[in-house]
Coordinates of C-alpha atoms in Angstrom, one line a residue:
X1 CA -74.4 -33.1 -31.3
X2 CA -78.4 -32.8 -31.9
X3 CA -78.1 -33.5 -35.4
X4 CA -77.7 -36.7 -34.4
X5 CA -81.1 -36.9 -32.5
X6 CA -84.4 -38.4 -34.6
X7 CA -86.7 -35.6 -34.9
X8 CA -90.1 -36.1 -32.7
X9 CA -92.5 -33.9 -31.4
X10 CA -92.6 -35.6 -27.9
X11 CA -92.2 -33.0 -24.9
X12 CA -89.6 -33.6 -21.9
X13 CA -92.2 -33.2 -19.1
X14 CA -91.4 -32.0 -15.3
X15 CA -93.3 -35.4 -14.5
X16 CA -91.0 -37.3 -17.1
X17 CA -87.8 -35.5 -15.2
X18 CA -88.9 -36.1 -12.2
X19 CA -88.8 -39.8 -13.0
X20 CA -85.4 -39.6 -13.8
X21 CA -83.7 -42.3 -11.5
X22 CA -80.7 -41.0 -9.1
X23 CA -78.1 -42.4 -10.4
X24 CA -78.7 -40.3 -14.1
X25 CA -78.5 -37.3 -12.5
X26 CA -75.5 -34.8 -12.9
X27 CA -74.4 -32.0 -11.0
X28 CA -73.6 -28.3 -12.9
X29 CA -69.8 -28.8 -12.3
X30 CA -70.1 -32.2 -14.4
X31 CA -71.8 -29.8 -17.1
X32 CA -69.4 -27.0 -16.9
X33 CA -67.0 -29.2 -17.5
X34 CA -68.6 -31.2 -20.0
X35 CA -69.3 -27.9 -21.7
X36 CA -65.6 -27.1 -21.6
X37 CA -64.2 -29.6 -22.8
X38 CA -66.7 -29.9 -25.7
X39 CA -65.9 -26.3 -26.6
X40 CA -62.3 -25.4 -25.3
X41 CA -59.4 -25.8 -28.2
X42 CA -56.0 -24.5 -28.9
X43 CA -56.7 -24.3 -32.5
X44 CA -57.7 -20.7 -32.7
X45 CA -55.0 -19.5 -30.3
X46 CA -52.7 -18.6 -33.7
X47 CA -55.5 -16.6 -34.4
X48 CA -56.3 -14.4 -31.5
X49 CA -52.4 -13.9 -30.6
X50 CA -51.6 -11.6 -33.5
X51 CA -53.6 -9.2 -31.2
X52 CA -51.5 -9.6 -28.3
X53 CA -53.4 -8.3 -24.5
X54 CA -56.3 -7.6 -27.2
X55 CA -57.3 -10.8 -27.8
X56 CA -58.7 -10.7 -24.1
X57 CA -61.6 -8.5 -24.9
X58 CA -62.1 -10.1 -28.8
X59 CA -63.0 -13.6 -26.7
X60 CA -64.9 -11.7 -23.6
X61 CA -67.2 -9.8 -26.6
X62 CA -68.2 -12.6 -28.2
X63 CA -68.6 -14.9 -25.1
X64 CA -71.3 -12.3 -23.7
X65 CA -73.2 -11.6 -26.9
X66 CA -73.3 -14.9 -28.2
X67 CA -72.0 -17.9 -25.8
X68 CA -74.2 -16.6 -23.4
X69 CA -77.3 -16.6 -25.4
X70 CA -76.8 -19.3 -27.5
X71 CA -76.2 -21.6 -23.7
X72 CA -79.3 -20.2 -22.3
X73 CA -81.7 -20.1 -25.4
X74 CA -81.1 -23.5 -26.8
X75 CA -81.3 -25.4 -23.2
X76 CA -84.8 -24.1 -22.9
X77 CA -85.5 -25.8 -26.5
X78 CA -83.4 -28.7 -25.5
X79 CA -85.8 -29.3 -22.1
X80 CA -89.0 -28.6 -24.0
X81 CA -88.6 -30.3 -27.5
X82 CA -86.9 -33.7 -28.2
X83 CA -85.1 -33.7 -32.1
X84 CA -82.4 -31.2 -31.9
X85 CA -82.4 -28.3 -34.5
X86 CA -84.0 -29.9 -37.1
X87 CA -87.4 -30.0 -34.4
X88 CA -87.2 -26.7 -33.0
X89 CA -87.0 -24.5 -36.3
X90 CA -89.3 -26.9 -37.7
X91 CA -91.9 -26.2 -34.9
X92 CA -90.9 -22.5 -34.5
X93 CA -91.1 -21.6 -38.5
X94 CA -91.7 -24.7 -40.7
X95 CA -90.3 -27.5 -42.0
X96 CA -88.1 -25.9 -45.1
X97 CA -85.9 -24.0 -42.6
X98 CA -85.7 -26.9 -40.3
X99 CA -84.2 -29.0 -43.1
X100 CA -81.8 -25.7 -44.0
X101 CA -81.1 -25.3 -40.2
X102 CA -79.5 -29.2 -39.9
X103 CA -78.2 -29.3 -43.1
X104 CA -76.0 -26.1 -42.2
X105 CA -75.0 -27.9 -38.9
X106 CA -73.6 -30.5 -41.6
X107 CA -72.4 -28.3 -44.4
X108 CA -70.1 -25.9 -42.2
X109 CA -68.1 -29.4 -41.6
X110 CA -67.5 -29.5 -45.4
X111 CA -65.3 -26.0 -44.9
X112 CA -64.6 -27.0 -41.0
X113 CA -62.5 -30.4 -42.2
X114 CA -59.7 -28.4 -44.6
X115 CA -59.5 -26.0 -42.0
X116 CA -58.9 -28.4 -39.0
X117 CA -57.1 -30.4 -41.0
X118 CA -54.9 -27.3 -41.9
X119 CA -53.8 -26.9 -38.4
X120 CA -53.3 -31.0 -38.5
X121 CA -50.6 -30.6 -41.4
X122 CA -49.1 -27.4 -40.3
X123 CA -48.6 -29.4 -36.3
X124 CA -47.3 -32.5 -38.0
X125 CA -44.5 -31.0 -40.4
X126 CA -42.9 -29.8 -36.9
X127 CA -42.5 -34.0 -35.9
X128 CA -40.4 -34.1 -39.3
X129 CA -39.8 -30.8 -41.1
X130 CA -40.9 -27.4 -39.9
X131 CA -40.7 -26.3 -43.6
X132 CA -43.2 -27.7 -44.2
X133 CA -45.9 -25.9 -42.1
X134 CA -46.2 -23.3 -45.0
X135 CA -46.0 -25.6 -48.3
X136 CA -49.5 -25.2 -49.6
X137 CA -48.8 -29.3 -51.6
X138 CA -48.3 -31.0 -48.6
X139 CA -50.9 -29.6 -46.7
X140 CA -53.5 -30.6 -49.3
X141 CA -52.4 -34.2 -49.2
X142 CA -52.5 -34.4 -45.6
X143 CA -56.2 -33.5 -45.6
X144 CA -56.9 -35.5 -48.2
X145 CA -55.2 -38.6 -46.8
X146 CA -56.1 -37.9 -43.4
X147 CA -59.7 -36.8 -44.2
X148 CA -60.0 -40.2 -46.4
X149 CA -58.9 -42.2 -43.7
X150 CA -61.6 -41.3 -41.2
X151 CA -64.2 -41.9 -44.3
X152 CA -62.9 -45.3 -44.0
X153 CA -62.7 -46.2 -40.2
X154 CA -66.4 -44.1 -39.7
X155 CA -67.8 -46.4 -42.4
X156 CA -66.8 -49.5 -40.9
X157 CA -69.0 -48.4 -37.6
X158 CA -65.9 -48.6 -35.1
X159 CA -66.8 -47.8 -31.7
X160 CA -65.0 -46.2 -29.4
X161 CA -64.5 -43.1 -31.1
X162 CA -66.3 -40.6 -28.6
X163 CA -63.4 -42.2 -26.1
X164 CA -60.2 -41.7 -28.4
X165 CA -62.3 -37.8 -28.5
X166 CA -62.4 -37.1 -25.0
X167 CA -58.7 -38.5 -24.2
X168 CA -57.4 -36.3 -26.8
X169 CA -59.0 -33.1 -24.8
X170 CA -56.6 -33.7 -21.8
X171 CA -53.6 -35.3 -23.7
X172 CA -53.9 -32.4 -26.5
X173 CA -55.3 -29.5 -24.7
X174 CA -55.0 -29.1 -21.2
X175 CA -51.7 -30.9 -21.1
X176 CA -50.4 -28.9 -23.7
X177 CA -52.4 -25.8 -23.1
X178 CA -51.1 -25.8 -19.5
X179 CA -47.3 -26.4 -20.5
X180 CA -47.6 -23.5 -23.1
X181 CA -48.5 -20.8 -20.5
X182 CA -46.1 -21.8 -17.6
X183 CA -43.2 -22.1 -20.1
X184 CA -44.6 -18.7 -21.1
X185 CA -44.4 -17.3 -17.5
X186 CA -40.9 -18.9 -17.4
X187 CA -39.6 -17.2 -20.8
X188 CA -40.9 -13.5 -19.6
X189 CA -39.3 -14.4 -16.1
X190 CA -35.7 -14.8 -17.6
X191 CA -35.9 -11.5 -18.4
X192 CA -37.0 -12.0 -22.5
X193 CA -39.3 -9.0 -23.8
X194 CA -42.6 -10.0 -24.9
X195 CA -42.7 -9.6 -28.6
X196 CA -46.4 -8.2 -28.1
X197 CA -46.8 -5.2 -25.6
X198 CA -48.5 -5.9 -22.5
X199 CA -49.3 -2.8 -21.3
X200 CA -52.9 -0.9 -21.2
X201 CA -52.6 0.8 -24.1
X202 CA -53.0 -2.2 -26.2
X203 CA -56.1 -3.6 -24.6
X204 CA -58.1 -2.5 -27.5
X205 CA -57.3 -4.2 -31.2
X206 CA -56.3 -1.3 -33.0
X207 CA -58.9 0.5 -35.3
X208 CA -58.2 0.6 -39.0
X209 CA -62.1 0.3 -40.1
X210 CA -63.8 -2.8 -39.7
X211 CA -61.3 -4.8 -41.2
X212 CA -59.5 -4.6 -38.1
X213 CA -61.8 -6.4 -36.1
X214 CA -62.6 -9.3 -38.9
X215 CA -60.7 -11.5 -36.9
X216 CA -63.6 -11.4 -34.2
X217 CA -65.5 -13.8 -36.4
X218 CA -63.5 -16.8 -35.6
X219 CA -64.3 -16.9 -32.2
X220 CA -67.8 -17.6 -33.6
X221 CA -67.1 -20.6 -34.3
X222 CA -64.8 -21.5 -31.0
X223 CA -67.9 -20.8 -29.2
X224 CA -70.2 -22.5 -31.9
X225 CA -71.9 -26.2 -30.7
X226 CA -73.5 -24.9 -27.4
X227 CA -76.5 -26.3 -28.4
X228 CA -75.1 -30.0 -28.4
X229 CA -74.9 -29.1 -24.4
X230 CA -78.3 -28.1 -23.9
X231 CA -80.1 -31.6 -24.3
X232 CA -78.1 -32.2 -20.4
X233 CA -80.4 -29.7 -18.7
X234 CA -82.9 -32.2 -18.2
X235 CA -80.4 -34.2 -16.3
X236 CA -79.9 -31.4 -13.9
X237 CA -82.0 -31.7 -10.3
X238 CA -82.7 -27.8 -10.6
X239 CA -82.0 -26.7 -14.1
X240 CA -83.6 -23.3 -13.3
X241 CA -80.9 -22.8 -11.0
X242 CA -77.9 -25.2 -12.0
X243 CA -78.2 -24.9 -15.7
X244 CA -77.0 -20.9 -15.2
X245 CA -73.9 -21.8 -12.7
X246 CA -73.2 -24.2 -15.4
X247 CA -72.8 -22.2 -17.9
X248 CA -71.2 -19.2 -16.3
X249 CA -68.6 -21.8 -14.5
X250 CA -68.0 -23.2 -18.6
X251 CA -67.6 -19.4 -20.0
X252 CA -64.8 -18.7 -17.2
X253 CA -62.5 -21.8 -18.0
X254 CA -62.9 -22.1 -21.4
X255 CA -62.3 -18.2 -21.4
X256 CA -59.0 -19.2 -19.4
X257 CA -57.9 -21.7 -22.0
X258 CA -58.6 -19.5 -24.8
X259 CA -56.9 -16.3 -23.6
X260 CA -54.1 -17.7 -21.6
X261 CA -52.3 -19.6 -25.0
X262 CA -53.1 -17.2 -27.2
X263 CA -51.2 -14.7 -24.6
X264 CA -48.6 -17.1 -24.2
X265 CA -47.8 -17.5 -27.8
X266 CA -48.2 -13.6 -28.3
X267 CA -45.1 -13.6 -25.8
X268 CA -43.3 -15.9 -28.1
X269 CA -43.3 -15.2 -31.5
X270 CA -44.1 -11.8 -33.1
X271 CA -47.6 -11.1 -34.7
X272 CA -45.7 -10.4 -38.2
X273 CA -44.1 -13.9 -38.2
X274 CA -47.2 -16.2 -36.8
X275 CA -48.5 -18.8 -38.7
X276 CA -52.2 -19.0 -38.3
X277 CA -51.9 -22.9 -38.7
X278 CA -48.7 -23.6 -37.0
X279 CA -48.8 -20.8 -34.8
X280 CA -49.1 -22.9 -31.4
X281 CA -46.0 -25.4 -32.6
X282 CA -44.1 -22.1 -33.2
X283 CA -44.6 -21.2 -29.8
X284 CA -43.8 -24.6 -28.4
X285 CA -40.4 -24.6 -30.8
X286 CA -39.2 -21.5 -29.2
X287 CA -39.6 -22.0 -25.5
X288 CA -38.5 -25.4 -25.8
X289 CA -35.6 -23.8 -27.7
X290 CA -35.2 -21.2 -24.9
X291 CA -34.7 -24.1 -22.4
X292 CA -32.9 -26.5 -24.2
X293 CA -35.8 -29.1 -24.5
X294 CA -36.4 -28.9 -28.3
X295 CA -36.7 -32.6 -28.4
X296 CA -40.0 -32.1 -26.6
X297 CA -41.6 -30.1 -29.9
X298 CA -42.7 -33.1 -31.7
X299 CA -44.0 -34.6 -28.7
X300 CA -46.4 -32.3 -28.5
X301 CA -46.8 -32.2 -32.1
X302 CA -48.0 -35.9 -32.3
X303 CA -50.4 -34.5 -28.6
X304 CA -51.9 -32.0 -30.7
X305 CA -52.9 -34.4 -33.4
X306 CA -54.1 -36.5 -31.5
X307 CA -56.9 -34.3 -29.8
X308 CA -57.4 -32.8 -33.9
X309 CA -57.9 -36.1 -35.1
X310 CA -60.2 -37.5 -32.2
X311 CA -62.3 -34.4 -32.4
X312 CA -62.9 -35.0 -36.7
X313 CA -63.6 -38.5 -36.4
X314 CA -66.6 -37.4 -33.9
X315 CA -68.1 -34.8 -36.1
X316 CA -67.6 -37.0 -39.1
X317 CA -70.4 -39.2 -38.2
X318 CA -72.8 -36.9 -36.3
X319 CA -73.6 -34.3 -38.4
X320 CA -74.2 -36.5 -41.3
X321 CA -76.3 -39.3 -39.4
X322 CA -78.6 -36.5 -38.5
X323 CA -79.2 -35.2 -41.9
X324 CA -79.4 -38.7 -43.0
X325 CA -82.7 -39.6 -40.1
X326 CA -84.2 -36.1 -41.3
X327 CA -83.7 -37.1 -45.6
X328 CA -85.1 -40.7 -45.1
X329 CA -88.8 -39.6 -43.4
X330 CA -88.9 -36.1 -45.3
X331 CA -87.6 -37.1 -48.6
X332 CA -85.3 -34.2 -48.4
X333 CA -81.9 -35.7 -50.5
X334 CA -82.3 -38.6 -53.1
X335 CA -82.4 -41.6 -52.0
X336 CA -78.3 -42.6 -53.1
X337 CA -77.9 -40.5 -50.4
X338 CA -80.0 -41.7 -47.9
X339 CA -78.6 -45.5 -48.4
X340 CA -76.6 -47.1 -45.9
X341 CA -73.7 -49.5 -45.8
X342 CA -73.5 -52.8 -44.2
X343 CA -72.7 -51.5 -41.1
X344 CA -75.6 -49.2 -40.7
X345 CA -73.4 -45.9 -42.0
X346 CA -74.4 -43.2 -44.4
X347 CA -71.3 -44.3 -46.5
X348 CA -72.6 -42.7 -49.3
X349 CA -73.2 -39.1 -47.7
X350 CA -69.7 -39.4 -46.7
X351 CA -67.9 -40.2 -49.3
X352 CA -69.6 -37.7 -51.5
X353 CA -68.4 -34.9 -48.6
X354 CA -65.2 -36.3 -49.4
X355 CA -65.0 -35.7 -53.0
X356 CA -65.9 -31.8 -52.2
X357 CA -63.4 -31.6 -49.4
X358 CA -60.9 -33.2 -51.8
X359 CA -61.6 -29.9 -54.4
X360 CA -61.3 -27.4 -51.5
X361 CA -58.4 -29.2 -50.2
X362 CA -56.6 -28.1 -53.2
X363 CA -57.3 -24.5 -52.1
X364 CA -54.2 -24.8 -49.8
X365 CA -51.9 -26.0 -53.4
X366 CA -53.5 -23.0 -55.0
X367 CA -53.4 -20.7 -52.5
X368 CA -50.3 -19.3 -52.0
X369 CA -50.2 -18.4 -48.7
X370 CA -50.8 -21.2 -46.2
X371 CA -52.2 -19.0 -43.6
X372 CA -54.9 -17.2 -46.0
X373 CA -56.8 -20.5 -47.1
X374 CA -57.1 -21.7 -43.2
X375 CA -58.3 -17.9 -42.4
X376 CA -61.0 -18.2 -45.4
X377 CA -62.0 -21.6 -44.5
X378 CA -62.4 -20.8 -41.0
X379 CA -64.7 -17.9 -42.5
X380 CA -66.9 -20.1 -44.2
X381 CA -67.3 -22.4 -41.9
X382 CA -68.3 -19.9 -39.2
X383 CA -70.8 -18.8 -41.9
X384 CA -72.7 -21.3 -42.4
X385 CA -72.8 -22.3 -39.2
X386 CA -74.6 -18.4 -38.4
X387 CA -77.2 -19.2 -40.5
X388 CA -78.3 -22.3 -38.2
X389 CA -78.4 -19.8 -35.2
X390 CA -80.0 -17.2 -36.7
X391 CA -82.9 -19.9 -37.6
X392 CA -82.5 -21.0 -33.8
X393 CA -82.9 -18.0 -32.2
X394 CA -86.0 -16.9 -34.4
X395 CA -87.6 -20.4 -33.7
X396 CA -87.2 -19.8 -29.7
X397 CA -89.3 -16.5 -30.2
X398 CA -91.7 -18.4 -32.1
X399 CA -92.6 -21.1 -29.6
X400 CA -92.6 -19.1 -26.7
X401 CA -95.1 -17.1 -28.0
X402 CA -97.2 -19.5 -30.1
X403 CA -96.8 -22.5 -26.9
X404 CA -95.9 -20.5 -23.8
X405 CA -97.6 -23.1 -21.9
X406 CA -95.2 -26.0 -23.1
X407 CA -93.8 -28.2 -20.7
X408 CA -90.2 -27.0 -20.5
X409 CA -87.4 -27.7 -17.6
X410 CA -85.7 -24.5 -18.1
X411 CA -86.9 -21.3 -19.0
X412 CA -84.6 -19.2 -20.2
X413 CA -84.7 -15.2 -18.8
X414 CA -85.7 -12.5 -20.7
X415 CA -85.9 -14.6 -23.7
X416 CA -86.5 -12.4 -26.3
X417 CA -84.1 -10.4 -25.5
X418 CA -81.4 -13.4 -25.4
X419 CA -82.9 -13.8 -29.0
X420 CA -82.3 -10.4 -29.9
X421 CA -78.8 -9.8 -28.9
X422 CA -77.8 -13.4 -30.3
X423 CA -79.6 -12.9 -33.5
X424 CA -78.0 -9.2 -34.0
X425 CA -74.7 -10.2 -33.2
X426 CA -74.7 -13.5 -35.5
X427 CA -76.0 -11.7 -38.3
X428 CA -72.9 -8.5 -37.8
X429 CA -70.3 -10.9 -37.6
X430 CA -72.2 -13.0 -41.1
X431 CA -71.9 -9.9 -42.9
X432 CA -68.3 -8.8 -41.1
X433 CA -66.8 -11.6 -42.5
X434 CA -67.1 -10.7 -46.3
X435 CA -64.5 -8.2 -45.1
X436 CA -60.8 -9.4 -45.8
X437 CA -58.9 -9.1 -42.1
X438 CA -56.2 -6.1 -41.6
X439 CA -53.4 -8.9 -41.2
X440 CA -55.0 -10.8 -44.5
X441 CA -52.0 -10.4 -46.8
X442 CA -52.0 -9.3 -50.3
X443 CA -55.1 -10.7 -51.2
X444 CA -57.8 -9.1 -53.4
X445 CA -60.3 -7.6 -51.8
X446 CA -63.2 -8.8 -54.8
X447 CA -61.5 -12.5 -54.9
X448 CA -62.0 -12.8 -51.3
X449 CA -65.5 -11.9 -51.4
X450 CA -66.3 -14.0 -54.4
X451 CA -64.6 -16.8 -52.5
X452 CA -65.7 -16.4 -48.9
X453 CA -69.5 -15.3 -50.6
X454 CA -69.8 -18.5 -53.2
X455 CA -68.5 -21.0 -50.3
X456 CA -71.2 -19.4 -47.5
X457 CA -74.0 -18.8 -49.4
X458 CA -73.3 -21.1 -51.8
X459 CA -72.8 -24.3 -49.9
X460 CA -75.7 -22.8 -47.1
X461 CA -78.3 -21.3 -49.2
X462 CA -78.3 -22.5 -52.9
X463 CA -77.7 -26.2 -52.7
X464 CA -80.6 -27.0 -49.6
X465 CA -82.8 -24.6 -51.9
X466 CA -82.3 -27.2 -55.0
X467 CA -82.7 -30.3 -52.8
X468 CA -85.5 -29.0 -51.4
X469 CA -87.1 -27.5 -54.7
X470 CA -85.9 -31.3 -56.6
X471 CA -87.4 -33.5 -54.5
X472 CA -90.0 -36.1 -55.1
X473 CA -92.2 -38.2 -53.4
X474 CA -90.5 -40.9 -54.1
X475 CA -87.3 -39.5 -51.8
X476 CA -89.7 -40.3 -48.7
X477 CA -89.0 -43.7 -47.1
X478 CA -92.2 -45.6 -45.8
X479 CA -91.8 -45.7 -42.2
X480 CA -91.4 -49.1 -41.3
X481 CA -88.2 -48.3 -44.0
X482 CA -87.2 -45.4 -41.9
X483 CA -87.2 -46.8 -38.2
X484 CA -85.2 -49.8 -39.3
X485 CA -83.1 -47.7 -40.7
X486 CA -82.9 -45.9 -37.5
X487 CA -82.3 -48.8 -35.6
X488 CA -79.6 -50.1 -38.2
X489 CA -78.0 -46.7 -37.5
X490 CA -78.2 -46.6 -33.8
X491 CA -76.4 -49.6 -33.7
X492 CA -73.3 -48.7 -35.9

């Protein structure tokens, strides 16, 4: 992702793109589908299926008020400014929300690892017990032994990992993805009702005050990390025309790979009895069951993982290498933090993530139902991550207005009114999420806001506020300090 990227002011000129030698460049069905499979997961199907034929318009909604503009608005930053986030809401507003705009794309992954991790321990109890799924205990250890063990293999600077990330798309989404909807097809073809009703009246959620539609917020965050996709547009021979097909190719196939699971498992197993963490092995269990293949669940257990734990290992050193380039020539975090191991890795910014993922990992032991903690997780993490975009989309508005004559390879349309939409729906579905869901079971309404409230604004607000207000001059690494760092980073 662009957290990763050094910050620098250097433009990506139309001359400098032009220069770009034939064999870099890459058509828009290589992005689309780099796009896709950056974005594209089973994990939130569980989520989406306890609204049966409504989950199709709670992914369309959100796809065209904030996929959309997110896609378009940052691959116009990504053309015109190199350094990721950090660079274009430093440029567009100033420095102090640049540092709060990367460090919430690396403090939603604080709430994002328990709640990935979730799904991990809820998928792996059905390769040995599918009791297990709901026991809040051995969920917590998973994360933590799980989440401890990446620690360990990112520290060491293994390579490879971006590989092991992309095999686990096609061996733990498509694969499965695709078996999960024909065996679907197959179940409702033998003449089995669908436990969700298919028919026209349900294509709405049903209304019961906006806590009906909290649920919406999670597909935030399945649609969240278009802006790692942007820095590609200068790679594209026509972006003003390729970049768009691109996009609108990625939106219909990762709309297909949402919707169709989260149909197919809607099929399956009633809303009243799906597991938001084990809610896709559920499905798999019965329409293995209903063809005498049950053998195969674990299988696809063990597939699922896979894809889960490829996909953690690659945001475990991203987001945290970028906030680390950013600390070392700003002085934004002391300088224990900013220290790197022997293998060129933030060791140090990892393992004290670690020790706060360890606390909220004991959220699912406390927690009593299994389902709850992942759903306010999810919430946080889709929180924090908001208030990145919200920065992002003021920033765009900023430069083109105070640098409309920037070199940029793509120009987004109507930009302020991308901006606009973007903005307003980020900041509705921020606030929506302080709601407790319709389906969010016996939970107090004022713990669930002093929960979802302390982690959000909390973790995204107060703690960059006291790094920023604590610093010293001292925090701020001379530069030749900083570029060998860089270079002893690069090379991890």
């Amino acid at each position: 992702m662009n957290a990763m990227d050094v910050p620098a002011d250097k433009p990506v000129a139309k001359a400098e793109r032009a220069a770009v030698p034939a064999r870099a460049w890459i058509s828009w069905v290589a992005l689309a589908l780099m796009t896709t499979s950056s974005v594209a997961s089973l994990r939130p199907s569980p989520t989406m299926a306890v609204y049966g034929l409504a989950c199709v318009f709670l992914y369309i909604v959100p796809a065209i008020v904030f996929l959309l503009p997110t896609s378009l608005v940052s691959a116009e930053l990504a053309s015109g400014y190199d350094g990721g986030v950090y660079n274009w809401v430093a440029r567009g507003i100033s420095k102090p929300m640049g540092f709060l705009a990367v460090w919430c794309q690396f403090a939603m992954t604080i709430f994002y690892y328990p709640s990935l991790l979730g799904f991990v321990a809820s998928t792996l109890a059905y390769v040995f017990d599918p009791e297990l799924a709901s026991s809040g205990p051995y969920t917590a250890c998973v994360i933590v032994v799980v989440y401890w063990t990446g620690v360990w293999v990112s520290s060491r600077g293994t390579k490879g990992v971006a590989g092991l990330a992309s095999g686990g798309l096609i061996i733990g989404t498509l694969i499965p993805g695709a078996v999960l909807v024909i065996l679907g097809i197959a179940f409702l073809g033998q003449g089995n009702q669908s436990a969700a009703p298919m028919n026209a009246d349900h294509l709405l959620p049903a209304w019961a005050g906006l806590s009906s539609l909290v649920l919406i917020v999670n597909n935030f965050l399945s649609y969240s990390g278009m802006e790692m996709n942007a820095v590609h547009v200068g790679s594209l021979r026509n972006p003003g025309k390729e970049f768009p097909r691109a996009i609108f190719m990625a939106m219909g196939l990762v709309l297909l790979i949402f919707i169709l699971p989260a149909l197919a498992i809607s099929w399956v197993v009633p809303a009243d009895q799906l597991s938001l963490t084990a809610g896709v092995m559920q499905a798999f269990d019965a329409v293995f069951a209903e063809f005498g293949t049950q053998w195969l669940t674990p299988i696809f257990g063990i597939m699922l993982v896979t894809a889960s734990l490829g996909g953690m290992l690659t945001w475990l050193a991203g987001p945290s290498k970028g906030l680390l380039l950013i600390s070392r020539q700003e002085g934004y975090l002391p300088p224990f933090l900013q220290r790197l191991n022997k293998n060129g890795v933030q060791q140090n910014i990892l393992v004290t993530q670690g020790i706060v993922t360890t606390v909220i990992a004991l959220g699912y032991a406390l927690i009593p139902n299994v389902s709850s903690a992942y759903w306010i997780f999810s919430v946080i993490t889709t929180q924090v991550y908001l208030i990145m975009y919200l920065l992002m989309f003021v920033a765009a508005v900023q430069l083109r207005r105070k640098d409309p004559d920037h070199p940029r390879g793509y120009k987004a349309p109507m930009l302020i009114g991308l901006c606009g939409v973007g903005f307003t729906a980020s900041l509705a579905a921020l606030l929506v999420g302080f709601i407790p869901p319709s389906q969010f079971e016996s939970g107090n309404g004022g713990v669930y806001f002093i929960i979802v409230a302390g982690g959000a604004l909390g973790l995204g607000l107060l703690v960059p506020f006291l790094f920023y207000r604590l610093r010293k001059p001292s925090w701020k690494l001379p530069e030749d300090e900083v570029e060998a760092g860089e270079a002893e980073a690069g090379s991890a």
